[in-house]
């Protein structure tokens, strides 16, 4: 039985992430999504909110579960008895970081391999950061995220957007 972990910040989960989850869940027996709980970063959504959003959008995949983790990814993979780490590659710009991550993880744990999925071309430009920027300035972010998280995004941006509404001072 092949167990894989798919780690990430998922702040928030995008359609690109969901596409990788769907495809990876067909290749491995059990897929555990690992939501990074990193105290040094201030995410838009708390780790509890991110875990809940991921549970909502993956509820229809019988072999997918969602957990949070802190510390080293390979330690999380070992705790899950996973032998595979799933990562998505959108473009060549992702490659350098992903290669470094994969090599570091393999040095730390030779029994865990990284498997890359090329992102569906439809979502090749989509990132959580881009989604947040679009939402901040009032753009239609719903094209980039699963439908189930629209309400959480709107609620979160109700206050954030007030700070960024354009004023007369913004144009010169
Ligand atoms: O979606 P992201 O933010 O690109 O995911 C990055 C993630 C969570 C995969 C990476 O930051 C990570 O693995 N963090 C845990 C600490 C760790 O194990 N780092 C790699 C060894 S140097």
PDB file of C-alpha atoms and ligand atoms in Angstrom:
ATOM      1  CA  UNK A   1       0.000   0.000   0.000  1.00  0.00           C
ATOM      2  CA  UNK A   2       1.482   3.335  -1.053  1.00  0.00           C
ATOM      3  CA  UNK A   3       0.888   6.228   1.313  1.00  0.00           C
ATOM      4  CA  UNK A   4       1.787   9.730   0.113  1.00  0.00           C
ATOM      5  CA  UNK A   5       1.797  13.144   1.727  1.00  0.00           C
ATOM      6  CA  UNK A   6       0.974  16.309  -0.191  1.00  0.00           C
ATOM      7  CA  UNK A   7       2.406  19.165   1.888  1.00  0.00           C
ATOM      8  CA  UNK A   8       1.815  22.874   1.506  1.00  0.00           C
ATOM      9  CA  UNK A   9       0.659  26.114   3.053  1.00  0.00           C
ATOM     10  CA  UNK A  10      -2.682  26.066   1.201  1.00  0.00           C
ATOM     11  CA  UNK A  11      -3.367  29.684   2.202  1.00  0.00           C
ATOM     12  CA  UNK A  12      -5.896  29.303   0.590  1.00  0.00           C
ATOM     13  CA  UNK A  13      -6.354  26.070  -1.357  1.00  0.00           C
ATOM     14  CA  UNK A  14      -6.675  26.770  -5.104  1.00  0.00           C
ATOM     15  CA  UNK A  15      -8.105  24.885  -8.067  1.00  0.00           C
ATOM     16  CA  UNK A  16      -4.504  24.052  -8.989  1.00  0.00           C
ATOM     17  CA  UNK A  17      -4.017  22.298  -5.634  1.00  0.00           C
ATOM     18  CA  UNK A  18      -7.329  20.487  -6.016  1.00  0.00           C
ATOM     19  CA  UNK A  19      -6.381  19.241  -9.467  1.00  0.00           C
ATOM     20  CA  UNK A  20      -3.123  17.779  -8.075  1.00  0.00           C
ATOM     21  CA  UNK A  21      -5.011  16.196  -5.142  1.00  0.00           C
ATOM     22  CA  UNK A  22      -7.474  14.555  -7.527  1.00  0.00           C
ATOM     23  CA  UNK A  23      -4.761  13.186  -9.820  1.00  0.00           C
ATOM     24  CA  UNK A  24      -2.441  12.065  -7.016  1.00  0.00           C
ATOM     25  CA  UNK A  25      -5.304  10.309  -5.221  1.00  0.00           C
ATOM     26  CA  UNK A  26      -5.691   8.085  -8.293  1.00  0.00           C
ATOM     27  CA  UNK A  27      -2.014   7.116  -8.303  1.00  0.00           C
ATOM     28  CA  UNK A  28      -1.448   6.301  -4.624  1.00  0.00           C
ATOM     29  CA  UNK A  29      -3.542   4.220  -2.233  1.00  0.00           C
ATOM     30  CA  UNK A  30      -3.812   6.835   0.490  1.00  0.00           C
ATOM     31  CA  UNK A  31      -3.093  10.559   0.256  1.00  0.00           C
ATOM     32  CA  UNK A  32      -2.555  12.690   3.344  1.00  0.00           C
ATOM     33  CA  UNK A  33      -2.645  16.432   2.785  1.00  0.00           C
ATOM     34  CA  UNK A  34      -0.222  18.088   5.205  1.00  0.00           C
ATOM     35  CA  UNK A  35      -1.123  21.674   6.037  1.00  0.00           C
ATOM     36  CA  UNK A  36       1.936  23.566   7.259  1.00  0.00           C
ATOM     37  CA  UNK A  37       1.547  25.108  10.687  1.00  0.00           C
ATOM     38  CA  UNK A  38       4.428  27.570  10.607  1.00  0.00           C
ATOM     39  CA  UNK A  39       4.679  29.953  13.548  1.00  0.00           C
ATOM     40  CA  UNK A  40       7.149  32.224  11.781  1.00  0.00           C
ATOM     41  CA  UNK A  41       4.698  33.093   8.977  1.00  0.00           C
ATOM     42  CA  UNK A  42       1.431  34.928   9.470  1.00  0.00           C
ATOM     43  CA  UNK A  43      -1.013  33.247   7.116  1.00  0.00           C
ATOM     44  CA  UNK A  44      -4.296  34.785   6.043  1.00  0.00           C
ATOM     45  CA  UNK A  45      -6.175  31.725   7.299  1.00  0.00           C
ATOM     46  CA  UNK A  46      -5.357  29.982  10.580  1.00  0.00           C
ATOM     47  CA  UNK A  47      -4.191  26.398  10.332  1.00  0.00           C
ATOM     48  CA  UNK A  48      -7.580  25.239  11.677  1.00  0.00           C
ATOM     49  CA  UNK A  49      -9.362  27.229   8.946  1.00  0.00           C
ATOM     50  CA  UNK A  50      -7.068  25.836   6.235  1.00  0.00           C
ATOM     51  CA  UNK A  51      -7.544  22.252   7.435  1.00  0.00           C
ATOM     52  CA  UNK A  52     -11.326  22.750   7.464  1.00  0.00           C
ATOM     53  CA  UNK A  53     -11.363  24.250   3.969  1.00  0.00           C
ATOM     54  CA  UNK A  54      -9.304  21.342   2.640  1.00  0.00           C
ATOM     55  CA  UNK A  55     -11.561  18.816   4.360  1.00  0.00           C
ATOM     56  CA  UNK A  56     -14.596  20.482   2.768  1.00  0.00           C
ATOM     57  CA  UNK A  57     -13.166  20.443  -0.752  1.00  0.00           C
ATOM     58  CA  UNK A  58     -11.799  16.878  -0.579  1.00  0.00           C
ATOM     59  CA  UNK A  59     -14.730  15.244   1.229  1.00  0.00           C
ATOM     60  CA  UNK A  60     -15.684  13.322  -1.932  1.00  0.00           C
ATOM     61  CA  UNK A  61     -12.278  11.603  -2.249  1.00  0.00           C
ATOM     62  CA  UNK A  62     -12.479   8.413  -0.161  1.00  0.00           C
ATOM     63  CA  UNK A  63      -8.696   7.906   0.107  1.00  0.00           C
ATOM     64  CA  UNK A  64      -7.752  11.497   1.020  1.00  0.00           C
ATOM     65  CA  UNK A  65      -7.309  12.812   4.563  1.00  0.00           C
ATOM     66  CA  UNK A  66      -6.159  16.166   5.890  1.00  0.00           C
ATOM     67  CA  UNK A  67      -3.791  16.835   8.800  1.00  0.00           C
ATOM     68  CA  UNK A  68      -1.708  19.773   9.955  1.00  0.00           C
ATOM     69  CA  UNK A  69       1.987  19.503  10.692  1.00  0.00           C
ATOM     70  CA  UNK A  70       4.861  21.546  12.078  1.00  0.00           C
ATOM     71  CA  UNK A  71       8.593  20.901  11.951  1.00  0.00           C
ATOM     72  CA  UNK A  72      10.280  18.872   9.255  1.00  0.00           C
ATOM     73  CA  UNK A  73       8.241  17.487   6.397  1.00  0.00           C
ATOM     74  CA  UNK A  74      10.090  14.172   6.372  1.00  0.00           C
ATOM     75  CA  UNK A  75       9.264  13.660  10.055  1.00  0.00           C
ATOM     76  CA  UNK A  76       5.609  14.194   9.213  1.00  0.00           C
ATOM     77  CA  UNK A  77       5.979  11.743   6.302  1.00  0.00           C
ATOM     78  CA  UNK A  78       7.510   9.152   8.635  1.00  0.00           C
ATOM     79  CA  UNK A  79       4.745   9.638  11.209  1.00  0.00           C
ATOM     80  CA  UNK A  80       2.229   8.989   8.411  1.00  0.00           C
ATOM     81  CA  UNK A  81       4.191   5.931   7.168  1.00  0.00           C
ATOM     82  CA  UNK A  82       4.392   7.701   3.815  1.00  0.00           C
ATOM     83  CA  UNK A  83       7.033   6.758   1.254  1.00  0.00           C
ATOM     84  CA  UNK A  84       6.120   9.477  -1.240  1.00  0.00           C
ATOM     85  CA  UNK A  85       5.924  13.274  -1.124  1.00  0.00           C
ATOM     86  CA  UNK A  86       3.702  14.845  -3.783  1.00  0.00           C
ATOM     87  CA  UNK A  87       4.524  18.294  -5.164  1.00  0.00           C
ATOM     88  CA  UNK A  88       3.145  20.250  -8.097  1.00  0.00           C
ATOM     89  CA  UNK A  89       5.263  21.938 -10.752  1.00  0.00           C
ATOM     90  CA  UNK A  90       3.639  24.868 -12.503  1.00  0.00           C
ATOM     91  CA  UNK A  91       6.505  26.346 -14.494  1.00  0.00           C
ATOM     92  CA  UNK A  92      10.277  26.367 -14.762  1.00  0.00           C
ATOM     93  CA  UNK A  93      10.376  29.039 -12.050  1.00  0.00           C
ATOM     94  CA  UNK A  94       9.128  26.448  -9.534  1.00  0.00           C
ATOM     95  CA  UNK A  95      11.799  23.967 -10.511  1.00  0.00           C
ATOM     96  CA  UNK A  96      14.833  25.338  -8.686  1.00  0.00           C
ATOM     97  CA  UNK A  97      13.087  25.563  -5.314  1.00  0.00           C
ATOM     98  CA  UNK A  98      11.360  22.206  -5.764  1.00  0.00           C
ATOM     99  CA  UNK A  99      14.588  20.470  -6.761  1.00  0.00           C
ATOM    100  CA  UNK A 100      16.359  21.865  -3.686  1.00  0.00           C
ATOM    101  CA  UNK A 101      13.461  20.765  -1.471  1.00  0.00           C
ATOM    102  CA  UNK A 102      13.384  17.281  -3.000  1.00  0.00           C
ATOM    103  CA  UNK A 103      17.164  16.814  -2.674  1.00  0.00           C
ATOM    104  CA  UNK A 104      17.172  18.069   0.932  1.00  0.00           C
ATOM    105  CA  UNK A 105      14.325  15.757   1.861  1.00  0.00           C
ATOM    106  CA  UNK A 106      15.984  12.816   0.165  1.00  0.00           C
ATOM    107  CA  UNK A 107      19.259  13.465   1.989  1.00  0.00           C
ATOM    108  CA  UNK A 108      17.349  13.582   5.280  1.00  0.00           C
ATOM    109  CA  UNK A 109      15.199  10.542   4.488  1.00  0.00           C
ATOM    110  CA  UNK A 110      16.362   8.292   1.615  1.00  0.00           C
ATOM    111  CA  UNK A 111      13.300   6.090   2.131  1.00  0.00           C
ATOM    112  CA  UNK A 112      10.949   8.896   1.055  1.00  0.00           C
ATOM    113  CA  UNK A 113      10.816   9.931  -2.605  1.00  0.00           C
ATOM    114  CA  UNK A 114       9.327  13.060  -4.163  1.00  0.00           C
ATOM    115  CA  UNK A 115       6.841  12.642  -7.003  1.00  0.00           C
ATOM    116  CA  UNK A 116       6.088  15.704  -9.154  1.00  0.00           C
ATOM    117  CA  UNK A 117       2.835  16.368 -10.932  1.00  0.00           C
ATOM    118  CA  UNK A 118       2.842  18.978 -13.664  1.00  0.00           C
ATOM    119  CA  UNK A 119       0.000  21.358 -12.995  1.00  0.00           C
ATOM    120  CA  UNK A 120      -2.940  21.297 -15.365  1.00  0.00           C
ATOM    121  CA  UNK A 121      -2.286  24.028 -17.974  1.00  0.00           C
ATOM    122  CA  UNK A 122      -5.596  25.671 -17.013  1.00  0.00           C
ATOM    123  CA  UNK A 123      -4.148  26.446 -13.588  1.00  0.00           C
ATOM    124  CA  UNK A 124      -0.472  26.883 -14.467  1.00  0.00           C
ATOM    125  CA  UNK A 125      -0.506  30.558 -13.439  1.00  0.00           C
ATOM    126  CA  UNK A 126      -2.637  30.165 -10.306  1.00  0.00           C
ATOM    127  CA  UNK A 127      -1.027  30.558  -6.881  1.00  0.00           C
ATOM    128  CA  UNK A 128      -2.394  31.271  -3.415  1.00  0.00           C
ATOM    129  CA  UNK A 129      -0.507  34.602  -3.406  1.00  0.00           C
ATOM    130  CA  UNK A 130      -2.091  35.650  -6.685  1.00  0.00           C
ATOM    131  CA  UNK A 131      -5.557  34.698  -5.414  1.00  0.00           C
ATOM    132  CA  UNK A 132      -4.997  36.828  -2.290  1.00  0.00           C
ATOM    133  CA  UNK A 133      -3.835  39.807  -4.340  1.00  0.00           C
ATOM    134  CA  UNK A 134      -6.861  39.610  -6.634  1.00  0.00           C
ATOM    135  CA  UNK A 135      -9.184  39.349  -3.609  1.00  0.00           C
ATOM    136  CA  UNK A 136      -7.456  42.246  -1.828  1.00  0.00           C
ATOM    137  CA  UNK A 137      -8.220  44.599  -4.685  1.00  0.00           C
ATOM    138  CA  UNK A 138     -11.776  43.393  -5.196  1.00  0.00           C
ATOM    139  CA  UNK A 139     -11.174  41.244  -8.298  1.00  0.00           C
ATOM    140  CA  UNK A 140     -13.097  38.064  -9.087  1.00  0.00           C
ATOM    141  CA  UNK A 141     -11.009  35.441  -7.303  1.00  0.00           C
ATOM    142  CA  UNK A 142     -13.781  32.812  -7.603  1.00  0.00           C
ATOM    143  CA  UNK A 143     -12.320  31.591 -10.907  1.00  0.00           C
ATOM    144  CA  UNK A 144      -9.238  30.310  -9.092  1.00  0.00           C
ATOM    145  CA  UNK A 145     -10.555  28.622  -5.946  1.00  0.00           C
ATOM    146  CA  UNK A 146     -12.967  25.769  -5.209  1.00  0.00           C
ATOM    147  CA  UNK A 147     -16.558  26.972  -4.869  1.00  0.00           C
ATOM    148  CA  UNK A 148     -16.793  25.757  -1.255  1.00  0.00           C
ATOM    149  CA  UNK A 149     -14.257  28.323  -0.040  1.00  0.00           C
ATOM    150  CA  UNK A 150     -15.783  31.417  -1.661  1.00  0.00           C
ATOM    151  CA  UNK A 151     -17.775  32.302   1.480  1.00  0.00           C
ATOM    152  CA  UNK A 152     -14.701  32.004   3.747  1.00  0.00           C
ATOM    153  CA  UNK A 153     -12.704  34.208   1.369  1.00  0.00           C
ATOM    154  CA  UNK A 154     -15.423  36.864   1.200  1.00  0.00           C
ATOM    155  CA  UNK A 155     -15.738  36.892   4.980  1.00  0.00           C
ATOM    156  CA  UNK A 156     -11.961  37.231   5.422  1.00  0.00           C
ATOM    157  CA  UNK A 157     -11.690  40.020   2.860  1.00  0.00           C
ATOM    158  CA  UNK A 158     -14.656  42.024   4.175  1.00  0.00           C
ATOM    159  CA  UNK A 159     -12.307  43.960   6.457  1.00  0.00           C
ATOM    160  CA  UNK A 160      -9.038  43.526   4.565  1.00  0.00           C
ATOM    161  CA  UNK A 161     -10.476  45.181   1.465  1.00  0.00           C
ATOM    162  CA  UNK A 162     -11.539  48.329   3.316  1.00  0.00           C
ATOM    163  CA  UNK A 163      -7.863  49.167   3.839  1.00  0.00           C
ATOM    164  CA  UNK A 164      -7.148  48.871   0.133  1.00  0.00           C
ATOM    165  CA  UNK A 165     -10.059  50.633  -1.521  1.00  0.00           C
ATOM    166  CA  UNK A 166      -8.589  53.076  -4.044  1.00  0.00           C
ATOM    167  CA  UNK A 167      -8.637  56.719  -3.008  1.00  0.00           C
ATOM    168  CA  UNK A 168      -8.035  59.952  -4.948  1.00  0.00           C
ATOM    169  CA  UNK A 169      -4.450  59.931  -3.595  1.00  0.00           C
ATOM    170  CA  UNK A 170      -3.719  56.719  -5.502  1.00  0.00           C
ATOM    171  CA  UNK A 171      -3.764  58.405  -8.918  1.00  0.00           C
ATOM    172  CA  UNK A 172      -1.183  61.019  -9.891  1.00  0.00           C
TER     173      UNK A 172
HETATM  174  O1  LIG B   1       2.969  25.332  -0.533  1.00  0.00           O
HETATM  175  P1  LIG B   1       4.330  25.718  -0.057  1.00  0.00           P
HETATM  176  O2  LIG B   1       4.256  26.871   0.892  1.00  0.00           O
HETATM  177  O3  LIG B   1       5.271  25.954  -1.200  1.00  0.00           O
HETATM  178  O4  LIG B   1       4.903  24.455   0.782  1.00  0.00           O
HETATM  179  C1  LIG B   1       6.204  24.457   1.297  1.00  0.00           C
HETATM  180  C2  LIG B   1       6.450  23.251   2.210  1.00  0.00           C
HETATM  181  C3  LIG B   1       5.368  23.132   3.268  1.00  0.00           C
HETATM  182  C4  LIG B   1       6.449  21.981   1.387  1.00  0.00           C
HETATM  183  C5  LIG B   1       7.852  23.428   2.856  1.00  0.00           C
HETATM  184  O5  LIG B   1       7.937  24.713   3.387  1.00  0.00           O
HETATM  185  C6  LIG B   1       8.134  22.427   3.965  1.00  0.00           C
HETATM  186  O6  LIG B   1       8.297  21.264   3.711  1.00  0.00           O
HETATM  187  N1  LIG B   1       8.209  22.940   5.223  1.00  0.00           N
HETATM  188  C7  LIG B   1       8.497  22.114   6.395  1.00  0.00           C
HETATM  189  C8  LIG B   1       9.973  22.241   6.829  1.00  0.00           C
HETATM  190  C9  LIG B   1      10.841  21.342   5.960  1.00  0.00           C
HETATM  191  O7  LIG B   1      10.798  20.144   6.097  1.00  0.00           O
HETATM  192  N2  LIG B   1      11.564  21.956   4.998  1.00  0.00           N
HETATM  193  C10 LIG B   1      12.323  21.207   3.998  1.00  0.00           C
HETATM  194  C11 LIG B   1      13.651  20.699   4.460  1.00  0.00           C
HETATM  195  S1  LIG B   1      14.836  21.952   4.332  1.00  0.00           S
END
